[in-house]
Amino acid sequence: MIELPHLALGAAALANGPNHARIRAIRSDRWVGFDRARRVLRHLDALCDHPPTTRPQGLAIYGHSGMGKTMLVEKFKRDHLPTINPSTGVESMPVLAITLTSRPTERRIYGQLLMAMGASINERVTLMELEIRTVLLLKNNNVRVLVFDEVHNLLAGTPREQRVILQLLRYLSNEIKASLVCLGVSEARDAIAGDTQLARRLDQFVLPRWKADEEFQELVTAILRSLPLRLPSALSSQSLRHLSHLGDGITARAFGILNELAIEAIQNGIERITDDSIESWRPALEKEAAFA
């Protein structure tokens, strides 16, 4: 096997494989570590390891759509998978995550939490019965961190409905002595601000759009190391600035552009991403319009 020091271990293992397998890997979701993401994960890990308290601290993560909030949560969940105590047979689920629906209600949230724990749902039960069952299962599963994604969806409800849901989140945190993690776009801050007590418990972490700086260069380098190309891709500072502009500073767009260019590099045999390929990249719709 040819050594490929420019690649991460997983990508290097794929690089000598057939083109179709490499392209499939590029198109698949994958975790790419970089400093900003590692800082958030360290904070999340600390919440998970913190002993139970009556008023647990939590974290609110704000960022534009596509900045990688959900990917962070998925990585966090993979790092804290459910376990079963072999002597007692009791399952521990340290991290439980749900995504708030377009107009969340108490019944919907309880239902989503029960589903996430693999429990059956009887639509005929009362709200109180749902509450009791959900809290009991959360405690039995030793949930340490409750994650609520798309928190800005609260704003679709009336002010009263928003207050009810925020009080519910705070109640769950208090009752099972677990930390809350709330994720959403910048408007989520306005939603959470509706409950002063809850807002005070949540440390804030903002994921700003990328600029063409050293931090963005680190992100691009990490992405390039995850792409199973057989030759190293060395990009100039001008290409980095152009890539930042093309992606509008959004993490998912930078990933998407580099993924497209990597697939082209495999298909045409170049096996690397060049300054010229960055410069000539155009969105798919724009390419189709030009061809037409």
PDB file of C-alpha atoms in Angstrom:
ATOM      1  CA  MET A   1       0.000   0.000   0.000  1.00  0.00           C
ATOM      2  CA  ILE A   2       1.289   3.458  -0.943  1.00  0.00           C
ATOM      3  CA  GLU A   3       1.795   5.766   2.023  1.00  0.00           C
ATOM      4  CA  LEU A   4      -0.198   8.999   1.797  1.00  0.00           C
ATOM      5  CA  PRO A   5       0.962  11.306   4.622  1.00  0.00           C
ATOM      6  CA  HIS A   6      -1.178  14.192   3.349  1.00  0.00           C
ATOM      7  CA  LEU A   7      -4.340  12.299   4.349  1.00  0.00           C
ATOM      8  CA  ALA A   8      -6.004  11.387   7.640  1.00  0.00           C
ATOM      9  CA  LEU A   9      -5.932   7.662   8.424  1.00  0.00           C
ATOM     10  CA  GLY A  10      -9.480   6.940   7.286  1.00  0.00           C
ATOM     11  CA  ALA A  11      -9.045   8.774   3.992  1.00  0.00           C
ATOM     12  CA  ALA A  12      -5.656   7.150   3.377  1.00  0.00           C
ATOM     13  CA  ALA A  13      -7.213   3.708   3.786  1.00  0.00           C
ATOM     14  CA  LEU A  14      -9.754   4.570   1.074  1.00  0.00           C
ATOM     15  CA  ALA A  15      -7.414   6.366  -1.322  1.00  0.00           C
ATOM     16  CA  ASN A  16      -6.017   3.191  -2.877  1.00  0.00           C
ATOM     17  CA  GLY A  17      -9.483   1.794  -3.466  1.00  0.00           C
ATOM     18  CA  PRO A  18     -11.682   1.972  -6.578  1.00  0.00           C
ATOM     19  CA  ASN A  19     -13.030   5.304  -7.771  1.00  0.00           C
ATOM     20  CA  HIS A  20     -16.670   4.490  -7.041  1.00  0.00           C
ATOM     21  CA  ALA A  21     -15.883   3.671  -3.407  1.00  0.00           C
ATOM     22  CA  ARG A  22     -13.908   6.874  -2.972  1.00  0.00           C
ATOM     23  CA  ILE A  23     -16.656   8.980  -4.521  1.00  0.00           C
ATOM     24  CA  ARG A  24     -19.264   7.333  -2.321  1.00  0.00           C
ATOM     25  CA  ALA A  25     -17.145   8.105   0.753  1.00  0.00           C
ATOM     26  CA  ILE A  26     -16.836  11.750  -0.273  1.00  0.00           C
ATOM     27  CA  ARG A  27     -20.598  12.033  -0.677  1.00  0.00           C
ATOM     28  CA  SER A  28     -21.230  10.447   2.725  1.00  0.00           C
ATOM     29  CA  ASP A  29     -21.452  12.431   5.956  1.00  0.00           C
ATOM     30  CA  ARG A  30     -18.176  12.402   7.841  1.00  0.00           C
ATOM     31  CA  TRP A  31     -16.735  14.101  10.888  1.00  0.00           C
ATOM     32  CA  VAL A  32     -13.873  16.520  10.308  1.00  0.00           C
ATOM     33  CA  GLY A  33     -12.184  17.871  13.409  1.00  0.00           C
ATOM     34  CA  PHE A  34     -11.004  21.480  13.644  1.00  0.00           C
ATOM     35  CA  ASP A  35     -10.259  23.818  16.542  1.00  0.00           C
ATOM     36  CA  ARG A  36     -13.631  25.573  16.743  1.00  0.00           C
ATOM     37  CA  ALA A  37     -15.506  22.268  16.798  1.00  0.00           C
ATOM     38  CA  ARG A  38     -13.125  20.760  19.336  1.00  0.00           C
ATOM     39  CA  ARG A  39     -13.713  23.692  21.714  1.00  0.00           C
ATOM     40  CA  VAL A  40     -17.475  23.109  21.602  1.00  0.00           C
ATOM     41  CA  LEU A  41     -17.067  19.357  22.109  1.00  0.00           C
ATOM     42  CA  ARG A  42     -14.831  19.895  25.145  1.00  0.00           C
ATOM     43  CA  HIS A  43     -17.556  22.076  26.682  1.00  0.00           C
ATOM     44  CA  LEU A  44     -20.216  19.467  25.898  1.00  0.00           C
ATOM     45  CA  ASP A  45     -18.063  16.681  27.359  1.00  0.00           C
ATOM     46  CA  ALA A  46     -17.666  18.692  30.572  1.00  0.00           C
ATOM     47  CA  LEU A  47     -21.465  18.995  30.849  1.00  0.00           C
ATOM     48  CA  CYS A  48     -21.853  15.245  30.406  1.00  0.00           C
ATOM     49  CA  ASP A  49     -19.243  14.494  33.072  1.00  0.00           C
ATOM     50  CA  HIS A  50     -20.583  17.029  35.587  1.00  0.00           C
ATOM     51  CA  PRO A  51     -22.225  15.466  38.666  1.00  0.00           C
ATOM     52  CA  PRO A  52     -25.998  16.020  39.064  1.00  0.00           C
ATOM     53  CA  THR A  53     -26.937  19.389  40.563  1.00  0.00           C
ATOM     54  CA  THR A  54     -30.227  21.118  41.348  1.00  0.00           C
ATOM     55  CA  ARG A  55     -29.600  23.928  38.829  1.00  0.00           C
ATOM     56  CA  PRO A  56     -27.353  22.458  36.144  1.00  0.00           C
ATOM     57  CA  GLN A  57     -25.573  24.779  33.750  1.00  0.00           C
ATOM     58  CA  GLY A  58     -26.108  24.297  30.044  1.00  0.00           C
ATOM     59  CA  LEU A  59     -25.040  25.601  26.668  1.00  0.00           C
ATOM     60  CA  ALA A  60     -26.715  27.505  23.827  1.00  0.00           C
ATOM     61  CA  ILE A  61     -25.062  27.239  20.411  1.00  0.00           C
ATOM     62  CA  TYR A  62     -26.088  29.802  17.826  1.00  0.00           C
ATOM     63  CA  GLY A  63     -25.125  29.907  14.189  1.00  0.00           C
ATOM     64  CA  HIS A  64     -26.375  30.369  10.655  1.00  0.00           C
ATOM     65  CA  SER A  65     -27.957  27.333   9.008  1.00  0.00           C
ATOM     66  CA  GLY A  66     -25.183  25.154   7.605  1.00  0.00           C
ATOM     67  CA  MET A  67     -22.542  26.105  10.182  1.00  0.00           C
ATOM     68  CA  GLY A  68     -22.352  22.550  11.541  1.00  0.00           C
ATOM     69  CA  LYS A  69     -24.443  22.683  14.721  1.00  0.00           C
ATOM     70  CA  THR A  70     -26.242  19.406  14.045  1.00  0.00           C
ATOM     71  CA  MET A  71     -23.002  17.662  13.026  1.00  0.00           C
ATOM     72  CA  LEU A  72     -21.525  18.695  16.376  1.00  0.00           C
ATOM     73  CA  VAL A  73     -24.452  17.111  18.189  1.00  0.00           C
ATOM     74  CA  GLU A  74     -24.151  13.903  16.163  1.00  0.00           C
ATOM     75  CA  LYS A  75     -20.456  13.676  17.008  1.00  0.00           C
ATOM     76  CA  PHE A  76     -21.235  14.357  20.692  1.00  0.00           C
ATOM     77  CA  LYS A  77     -23.824  11.567  20.699  1.00  0.00           C
ATOM     78  CA  ARG A  78     -21.381   9.127  19.091  1.00  0.00           C
ATOM     79  CA  ASP A  79     -18.828   9.965  21.767  1.00  0.00           C
ATOM     80  CA  HIS A  80     -21.395   9.179  24.508  1.00  0.00           C
ATOM     81  CA  LEU A  81     -23.307   6.150  23.277  1.00  0.00           C
ATOM     82  CA  PRO A  82     -25.802   4.323  25.508  1.00  0.00           C
ATOM     83  CA  THR A  83     -24.290   1.617  27.704  1.00  0.00           C
ATOM     84  CA  ILE A  84     -25.693  -1.270  29.721  1.00  0.00           C
ATOM     85  CA  ASN A  85     -24.432  -2.175  33.172  1.00  0.00           C
ATOM     86  CA  PRO A  86     -23.644  -5.921  32.880  1.00  0.00           C
ATOM     87  CA  SER A  87     -24.350  -6.594  36.558  1.00  0.00           C
ATOM     88  CA  THR A  88     -27.688  -4.762  36.825  1.00  0.00           C
ATOM     89  CA  GLY A  89     -28.843  -4.745  33.203  1.00  0.00           C
ATOM     90  CA  VAL A  90     -29.726  -1.051  33.546  1.00  0.00           C
ATOM     91  CA  GLU A  91     -29.204   1.071  30.427  1.00  0.00           C
ATOM     92  CA  SER A  92     -27.580   4.486  30.652  1.00  0.00           C
ATOM     93  CA  MET A  93     -28.224   7.022  27.911  1.00  0.00           C
ATOM     94  CA  PRO A  94     -25.973   9.979  28.767  1.00  0.00           C
ATOM     95  CA  VAL A  95     -27.072  12.133  25.817  1.00  0.00           C
ATOM     96  CA  LEU A  96     -30.607  12.432  24.471  1.00  0.00           C
ATOM     97  CA  ALA A  97     -31.283  14.729  21.521  1.00  0.00           C
ATOM     98  CA  ILE A  98     -34.439  15.775  19.670  1.00  0.00           C
ATOM     99  CA  THR A  99     -35.275  18.414  17.062  1.00  0.00           C
ATOM    100  CA  LEU A 100     -38.127  20.746  17.897  1.00  0.00           C
ATOM    101  CA  THR A 101     -40.940  20.627  15.361  1.00  0.00           C
ATOM    102  CA  SER A 102     -42.186  23.642  13.414  1.00  0.00           C
ATOM    103  CA  ARG A 103     -44.600  24.536  16.231  1.00  0.00           C
ATOM    104  CA  PRO A 104     -43.637  22.541  19.320  1.00  0.00           C
ATOM    105  CA  THR A 105     -46.141  21.676  22.027  1.00  0.00           C
ATOM    106  CA  GLU A 106     -45.773  19.911  25.363  1.00  0.00           C
ATOM    107  CA  ARG A 107     -47.327  16.706  24.008  1.00  0.00           C
ATOM    108  CA  ARG A 108     -45.066  16.733  20.953  1.00  0.00           C
ATOM    109  CA  ILE A 109     -41.927  17.213  23.031  1.00  0.00           C
ATOM    110  CA  TYR A 110     -42.852  14.458  25.468  1.00  0.00           C
ATOM    111  CA  GLY A 111     -43.674  12.214  22.508  1.00  0.00           C
ATOM    112  CA  GLN A 112     -40.350  12.944  20.809  1.00  0.00           C
ATOM    113  CA  LEU A 113     -38.420  12.250  24.001  1.00  0.00           C
ATOM    114  CA  LEU A 114     -40.228   8.936  24.474  1.00  0.00           C
ATOM    115  CA  MET A 115     -39.514   7.937  20.874  1.00  0.00           C
ATOM    116  CA  ALA A 116     -35.847   8.859  21.276  1.00  0.00           C
ATOM    117  CA  MET A 117     -35.705   6.474  24.244  1.00  0.00           C
ATOM    118  CA  GLY A 118     -37.364   3.719  22.227  1.00  0.00           C
ATOM    119  CA  ALA A 119     -40.603   3.822  24.208  1.00  0.00           C
ATOM    120  CA  SER A 120     -44.055   3.271  22.741  1.00  0.00           C
ATOM    121  CA  ILE A 121     -46.570   6.119  22.694  1.00  0.00           C
ATOM    122  CA  ASN A 122     -50.265   5.983  23.461  1.00  0.00           C
ATOM    123  CA  GLU A 123     -51.956   9.034  21.962  1.00  0.00           C
ATOM    124  CA  ARG A 124     -54.927   8.675  24.308  1.00  0.00           C
ATOM    125  CA  VAL A 125     -53.026   9.264  27.543  1.00  0.00           C
ATOM    126  CA  THR A 126     -53.344  12.575  29.338  1.00  0.00           C
ATOM    127  CA  LEU A 127     -50.620  15.210  29.374  1.00  0.00           C
ATOM    128  CA  MET A 128     -49.911  14.438  33.026  1.00  0.00           C
ATOM    129  CA  GLU A 129     -49.456  10.744  32.238  1.00  0.00           C
ATOM    130  CA  LEU A 130     -47.084  11.645  29.408  1.00  0.00           C
ATOM    131  CA  GLU A 131     -45.097  13.880  31.743  1.00  0.00           C
ATOM    132  CA  ILE A 132     -44.817  11.261  34.490  1.00  0.00           C
ATOM    133  CA  ARG A 133     -43.764   8.517  32.079  1.00  0.00           C
ATOM    134  CA  THR A 134     -41.221  10.701  30.280  1.00  0.00           C
ATOM    135  CA  VAL A 135     -39.571  11.972  33.457  1.00  0.00           C
ATOM    136  CA  LEU A 136     -39.454   8.449  34.898  1.00  0.00           C
ATOM    137  CA  LEU A 137     -37.761   7.062  31.786  1.00  0.00           C
ATOM    138  CA  LEU A 138     -35.310   9.964  31.617  1.00  0.00           C
ATOM    139  CA  LYS A 139     -34.288   9.231  35.198  1.00  0.00           C
ATOM    140  CA  ASN A 140     -34.126   5.468  34.646  1.00  0.00           C
ATOM    141  CA  ASN A 141     -31.924   6.015  31.588  1.00  0.00           C
ATOM    142  CA  ASN A 142     -29.576   8.278  33.566  1.00  0.00           C
ATOM    143  CA  VAL A 143     -29.768  11.038  30.964  1.00  0.00           C
ATOM    144  CA  ARG A 144     -27.110  13.646  31.724  1.00  0.00           C
ATOM    145  CA  VAL A 145     -27.548  16.043  28.781  1.00  0.00           C
ATOM    146  CA  LEU A 146     -30.783  16.950  26.979  1.00  0.00           C
ATOM    147  CA  VAL A 147     -30.214  18.442  23.531  1.00  0.00           C
ATOM    148  CA  PHE A 148     -32.894  20.463  21.733  1.00  0.00           C
ATOM    149  CA  ASP A 149     -32.082  21.398  18.137  1.00  0.00           C
ATOM    150  CA  GLU A 150     -33.898  24.036  16.038  1.00  0.00           C
ATOM    151  CA  VAL A 151     -34.901  25.984  19.157  1.00  0.00           C
ATOM    152  CA  HIS A 152     -35.815  28.992  16.993  1.00  0.00           C
ATOM    153  CA  ASN A 153     -38.951  27.055  16.013  1.00  0.00           C
ATOM    154  CA  LEU A 154     -40.365  28.245  19.341  1.00  0.00           C
ATOM    155  CA  LEU A 155     -40.942  31.617  17.708  1.00  0.00           C
ATOM    156  CA  ALA A 156     -43.691  30.101  15.542  1.00  0.00           C
ATOM    157  CA  GLY A 157     -45.904  29.947  18.630  1.00  0.00           C
ATOM    158  CA  THR A 158     -47.630  32.705  20.537  1.00  0.00           C
ATOM    159  CA  PRO A 159     -45.760  34.385  23.439  1.00  0.00           C
ATOM    160  CA  ARG A 160     -47.759  32.244  25.870  1.00  0.00           C
ATOM    161  CA  GLU A 161     -46.919  29.035  23.966  1.00  0.00           C
ATOM    162  CA  GLN A 162     -43.253  30.012  23.956  1.00  0.00           C
ATOM    163  CA  ARG A 163     -43.244  30.543  27.715  1.00  0.00           C
ATOM    164  CA  VAL A 164     -44.903  27.157  28.274  1.00  0.00           C
ATOM    165  CA  ILE A 165     -42.227  25.323  26.272  1.00  0.00           C
ATOM    166  CA  LEU A 166     -39.345  27.224  27.879  1.00  0.00           C
ATOM    167  CA  GLN A 167     -40.743  26.416  31.314  1.00  0.00           C
ATOM    168  CA  LEU A 168     -41.029  22.787  30.234  1.00  0.00           C
ATOM    169  CA  LEU A 169     -37.351  22.675  29.219  1.00  0.00           C
ATOM    170  CA  ARG A 170     -36.326  24.215  32.536  1.00  0.00           C
ATOM    171  CA  TYR A 171     -38.602  21.818  34.447  1.00  0.00           C
ATOM    172  CA  LEU A 172     -37.084  18.768  32.732  1.00  0.00           C
ATOM    173  CA  SER A 173     -33.570  19.985  33.483  1.00  0.00           C
ATOM    174  CA  ASN A 174     -34.442  20.548  37.150  1.00  0.00           C
ATOM    175  CA  GLU A 175     -36.363  17.309  37.558  1.00  0.00           C
ATOM    176  CA  ILE A 176     -33.706  14.944  36.165  1.00  0.00           C
ATOM    177  CA  LYS A 177     -30.768  17.191  37.159  1.00  0.00           C
ATOM    178  CA  ALA A 178     -29.415  17.188  33.598  1.00  0.00           C
ATOM    179  CA  SER A 179     -27.844  19.944  31.528  1.00  0.00           C
ATOM    180  CA  LEU A 180     -29.680  21.526  28.626  1.00  0.00           C
ATOM    181  CA  VAL A 181     -28.060  22.170  25.259  1.00  0.00           C
ATOM    182  CA  CYS A 182     -30.051  24.356  22.875  1.00  0.00           C
ATOM    183  CA  LEU A 183     -29.111  24.912  19.237  1.00  0.00           C
ATOM    184  CA  GLY A 184     -30.505  27.240  16.632  1.00  0.00           C
ATOM    185  CA  VAL A 185     -29.979  30.201  14.348  1.00  0.00           C
ATOM    186  CA  SER A 186     -29.422  33.641  15.836  1.00  0.00           C
ATOM    187  CA  GLU A 187     -33.180  34.123  16.358  1.00  0.00           C
ATOM    188  CA  ALA A 188     -33.047  31.294  18.905  1.00  0.00           C
ATOM    189  CA  ARG A 189     -31.474  33.773  21.317  1.00  0.00           C
ATOM    190  CA  ASP A 190     -34.679  35.806  21.242  1.00  0.00           C
ATOM    191  CA  ALA A 191     -36.713  32.675  21.936  1.00  0.00           C
ATOM    192  CA  ILE A 192     -34.607  31.600  24.938  1.00  0.00           C
ATOM    193  CA  ALA A 193     -34.578  35.148  26.317  1.00  0.00           C
ATOM    194  CA  GLY A 194     -38.291  34.663  27.039  1.00  0.00           C
ATOM    195  CA  ASP A 195     -37.317  32.728  30.190  1.00  0.00           C
ATOM    196  CA  THR A 196     -34.764  34.706  32.193  1.00  0.00           C
ATOM    197  CA  GLN A 197     -33.960  31.849  34.572  1.00  0.00           C
ATOM    198  CA  LEU A 198     -33.278  29.478  31.705  1.00  0.00           C
ATOM    199  CA  ALA A 199     -31.220  32.026  29.757  1.00  0.00           C
ATOM    200  CA  ARG A 200     -28.969  32.604  32.800  1.00  0.00           C
ATOM    201  CA  ARG A 201     -28.130  28.905  32.953  1.00  0.00           C
ATOM    202  CA  LEU A 202     -26.999  28.657  29.352  1.00  0.00           C
ATOM    203  CA  ASP A 203     -23.498  29.664  28.385  1.00  0.00           C
ATOM    204  CA  GLN A 204     -23.486  31.035  24.856  1.00  0.00           C
ATOM    205  CA  PHE A 205     -21.299  29.871  22.000  1.00  0.00           C
ATOM    206  CA  VAL A 206     -21.667  31.554  18.616  1.00  0.00           C
ATOM    207  CA  LEU A 207     -20.507  29.942  15.361  1.00  0.00           C
ATOM    208  CA  PRO A 208     -19.790  32.978  13.156  1.00  0.00           C
ATOM    209  CA  ARG A 209     -19.395  32.750   9.413  1.00  0.00           C
ATOM    210  CA  TRP A 210     -15.857  31.992   8.282  1.00  0.00           C
ATOM    211  CA  LYS A 211     -13.460  34.643   7.119  1.00  0.00           C
ATOM    212  CA  ALA A 212     -10.384  34.071   4.958  1.00  0.00           C
ATOM    213  CA  ASP A 213      -8.040  33.787   7.943  1.00  0.00           C
ATOM    214  CA  GLU A 214      -5.908  31.178   9.704  1.00  0.00           C
ATOM    215  CA  GLU A 215      -8.955  29.568  11.293  1.00  0.00           C
ATOM    216  CA  PHE A 216     -10.557  29.050   7.871  1.00  0.00           C
ATOM    217  CA  GLN A 217      -7.273  27.709   6.532  1.00  0.00           C
ATOM    218  CA  GLU A 218      -7.274  25.141   9.340  1.00  0.00           C
ATOM    219  CA  LEU A 219     -10.827  24.098   8.393  1.00  0.00           C
ATOM    220  CA  VAL A 220      -9.910  23.726   4.701  1.00  0.00           C
ATOM    221  CA  THR A 221      -6.785  21.740   5.576  1.00  0.00           C
ATOM    222  CA  ALA A 222      -8.867  19.396   7.737  1.00  0.00           C
ATOM    223  CA  ILE A 223     -11.388  18.900   4.925  1.00  0.00           C
ATOM    224  CA  LEU A 224      -8.634  18.229   2.388  1.00  0.00           C
ATOM    225  CA  ARG A 225      -7.109  15.622   4.697  1.00  0.00           C
ATOM    226  CA  SER A 226     -10.473  13.849   4.791  1.00  0.00           C
ATOM    227  CA  LEU A 227     -10.744  13.579   0.985  1.00  0.00           C
ATOM    228  CA  PRO A 228      -9.286  10.292  -0.395  1.00  0.00           C
ATOM    229  CA  LEU A 229      -7.220  11.917  -3.160  1.00  0.00           C
ATOM    230  CA  ARG A 230      -3.890  10.317  -4.006  1.00  0.00           C
ATOM    231  CA  LEU A 231      -1.991  13.571  -4.425  1.00  0.00           C
ATOM    232  CA  PRO A 232      -1.742  16.483  -1.954  1.00  0.00           C
ATOM    233  CA  SER A 233      -3.744  19.634  -2.659  1.00  0.00           C
ATOM    234  CA  ALA A 234      -1.808  22.835  -1.952  1.00  0.00           C
ATOM    235  CA  LEU A 235      -4.015  25.924  -2.163  1.00  0.00           C
ATOM    236  CA  SER A 236      -2.759  29.500  -2.264  1.00  0.00           C
ATOM    237  CA  SER A 237      -4.017  32.235   0.059  1.00  0.00           C
ATOM    238  CA  GLN A 238      -5.847  33.711  -2.942  1.00  0.00           C
ATOM    239  CA  SER A 239      -7.706  30.423  -3.478  1.00  0.00           C
ATOM    240  CA  LEU A 240      -8.640  30.325   0.204  1.00  0.00           C
ATOM    241  CA  ARG A 241     -10.076  33.828  -0.044  1.00  0.00           C
ATOM    242  CA  HIS A 242     -11.986  32.850  -3.181  1.00  0.00           C
ATOM    243  CA  LEU A 243     -13.303  29.674  -1.525  1.00  0.00           C
ATOM    244  CA  SER A 244     -14.459  31.663   1.504  1.00  0.00           C
ATOM    245  CA  HIS A 245     -16.289  34.043  -0.817  1.00  0.00           C
ATOM    246  CA  LEU A 246     -17.842  31.241  -2.878  1.00  0.00           C
ATOM    247  CA  GLY A 247     -19.122  29.524   0.251  1.00  0.00           C
ATOM    248  CA  ASP A 248     -20.335  32.763   1.829  1.00  0.00           C
ATOM    249  CA  GLY A 249     -18.527  31.771   5.014  1.00  0.00           C
ATOM    250  CA  ILE A 250     -20.839  28.765   5.563  1.00  0.00           C
ATOM    251  CA  THR A 251     -19.243  25.493   6.688  1.00  0.00           C
ATOM    252  CA  ALA A 252     -21.576  23.239   4.690  1.00  0.00           C
ATOM    253  CA  ARG A 253     -20.940  25.187   1.485  1.00  0.00           C
ATOM    254  CA  ALA A 254     -17.158  24.963   1.879  1.00  0.00           C
ATOM    255  CA  PHE A 255     -17.546  21.201   2.375  1.00  0.00           C
ATOM    256  CA  GLY A 256     -19.832  20.959  -0.644  1.00  0.00           C
ATOM    257  CA  ILE A 257     -17.500  22.839  -2.982  1.00  0.00           C
ATOM    258  CA  LEU A 258     -14.424  20.853  -1.960  1.00  0.00           C
ATOM    259  CA  ASN A 259     -16.383  17.585  -2.197  1.00  0.00           C
ATOM    260  CA  GLU A 260     -17.452  18.440  -5.754  1.00  0.00           C
ATOM    261  CA  LEU A 261     -13.916  19.344  -6.751  1.00  0.00           C
ATOM    262  CA  ALA A 262     -12.543  16.149  -5.177  1.00  0.00           C
ATOM    263  CA  ILE A 263     -14.999  14.018  -7.149  1.00  0.00           C
ATOM    264  CA  GLU A 264     -14.016  15.832 -10.364  1.00  0.00           C
ATOM    265  CA  ALA A 265     -10.342  15.274  -9.515  1.00  0.00           C
ATOM    266  CA  ILE A 266     -10.976  11.528  -9.190  1.00  0.00           C
ATOM    267  CA  GLN A 267     -13.034  11.330 -12.377  1.00  0.00           C
ATOM    268  CA  ASN A 268     -10.526  13.221 -14.514  1.00  0.00           C
ATOM    269  CA  GLY A 269      -7.480  11.563 -12.966  1.00  0.00           C
ATOM    270  CA  ILE A 270      -5.879  14.736 -11.586  1.00  0.00           C
ATOM    271  CA  GLU A 271      -6.183  13.377  -8.027  1.00  0.00           C
ATOM    272  CA  ARG A 272      -5.820  16.766  -6.331  1.00  0.00           C
ATOM    273  CA  ILE A 273      -7.615  20.091  -5.968  1.00  0.00           C
ATOM    274  CA  THR A 274      -5.757  22.984  -7.524  1.00  0.00           C
ATOM    275  CA  ASP A 275      -5.947  26.778  -7.480  1.00  0.00           C
ATOM    276  CA  ASP A 276      -7.281  26.630 -11.036  1.00  0.00           C
ATOM    277  CA  SER A 277     -10.107  24.259 -10.075  1.00  0.00           C
ATOM    278  CA  ILE A 278     -11.118  26.550  -7.203  1.00  0.00           C
ATOM    279  CA  GLU A 279     -11.060  29.540  -9.533  1.00  0.00           C
ATOM    280  CA  SER A 280     -13.132  27.828 -12.229  1.00  0.00           C
ATOM    281  CA  TRP A 281     -15.728  26.251  -9.895  1.00  0.00           C
ATOM    282  CA  ARG A 282     -19.329  27.259 -10.563  1.00  0.00           C
ATOM    283  CA  PRO A 283     -22.582  26.126  -8.899  1.00  0.00           C
ATOM    284  CA  ALA A 284     -24.318  23.224 -10.636  1.00  0.00           C
ATOM    285  CA  LEU A 285     -27.338  25.356 -11.678  1.00  0.00           C
ATOM    286  CA  GLU A 286     -25.052  27.962 -13.179  1.00  0.00           C
ATOM    287  CA  LYS A 287     -23.184  25.278 -15.124  1.00  0.00           C
ATOM    288  CA  GLU A 288     -26.435  23.865 -16.480  1.00  0.00           C
ATOM    289  CA  ALA A 289     -27.622  27.320 -17.539  1.00  0.00           C
ATOM    290  CA  ALA A 290     -24.330  27.974 -19.346  1.00  0.00           C
ATOM    291  CA  PHE A 291     -24.529  24.593 -21.091  1.00  0.00           C
ATOM    292  CA  ALA A 292     -28.111  25.256 -22.195  1.00  0.00           C
TER     293      ALA A 292
END
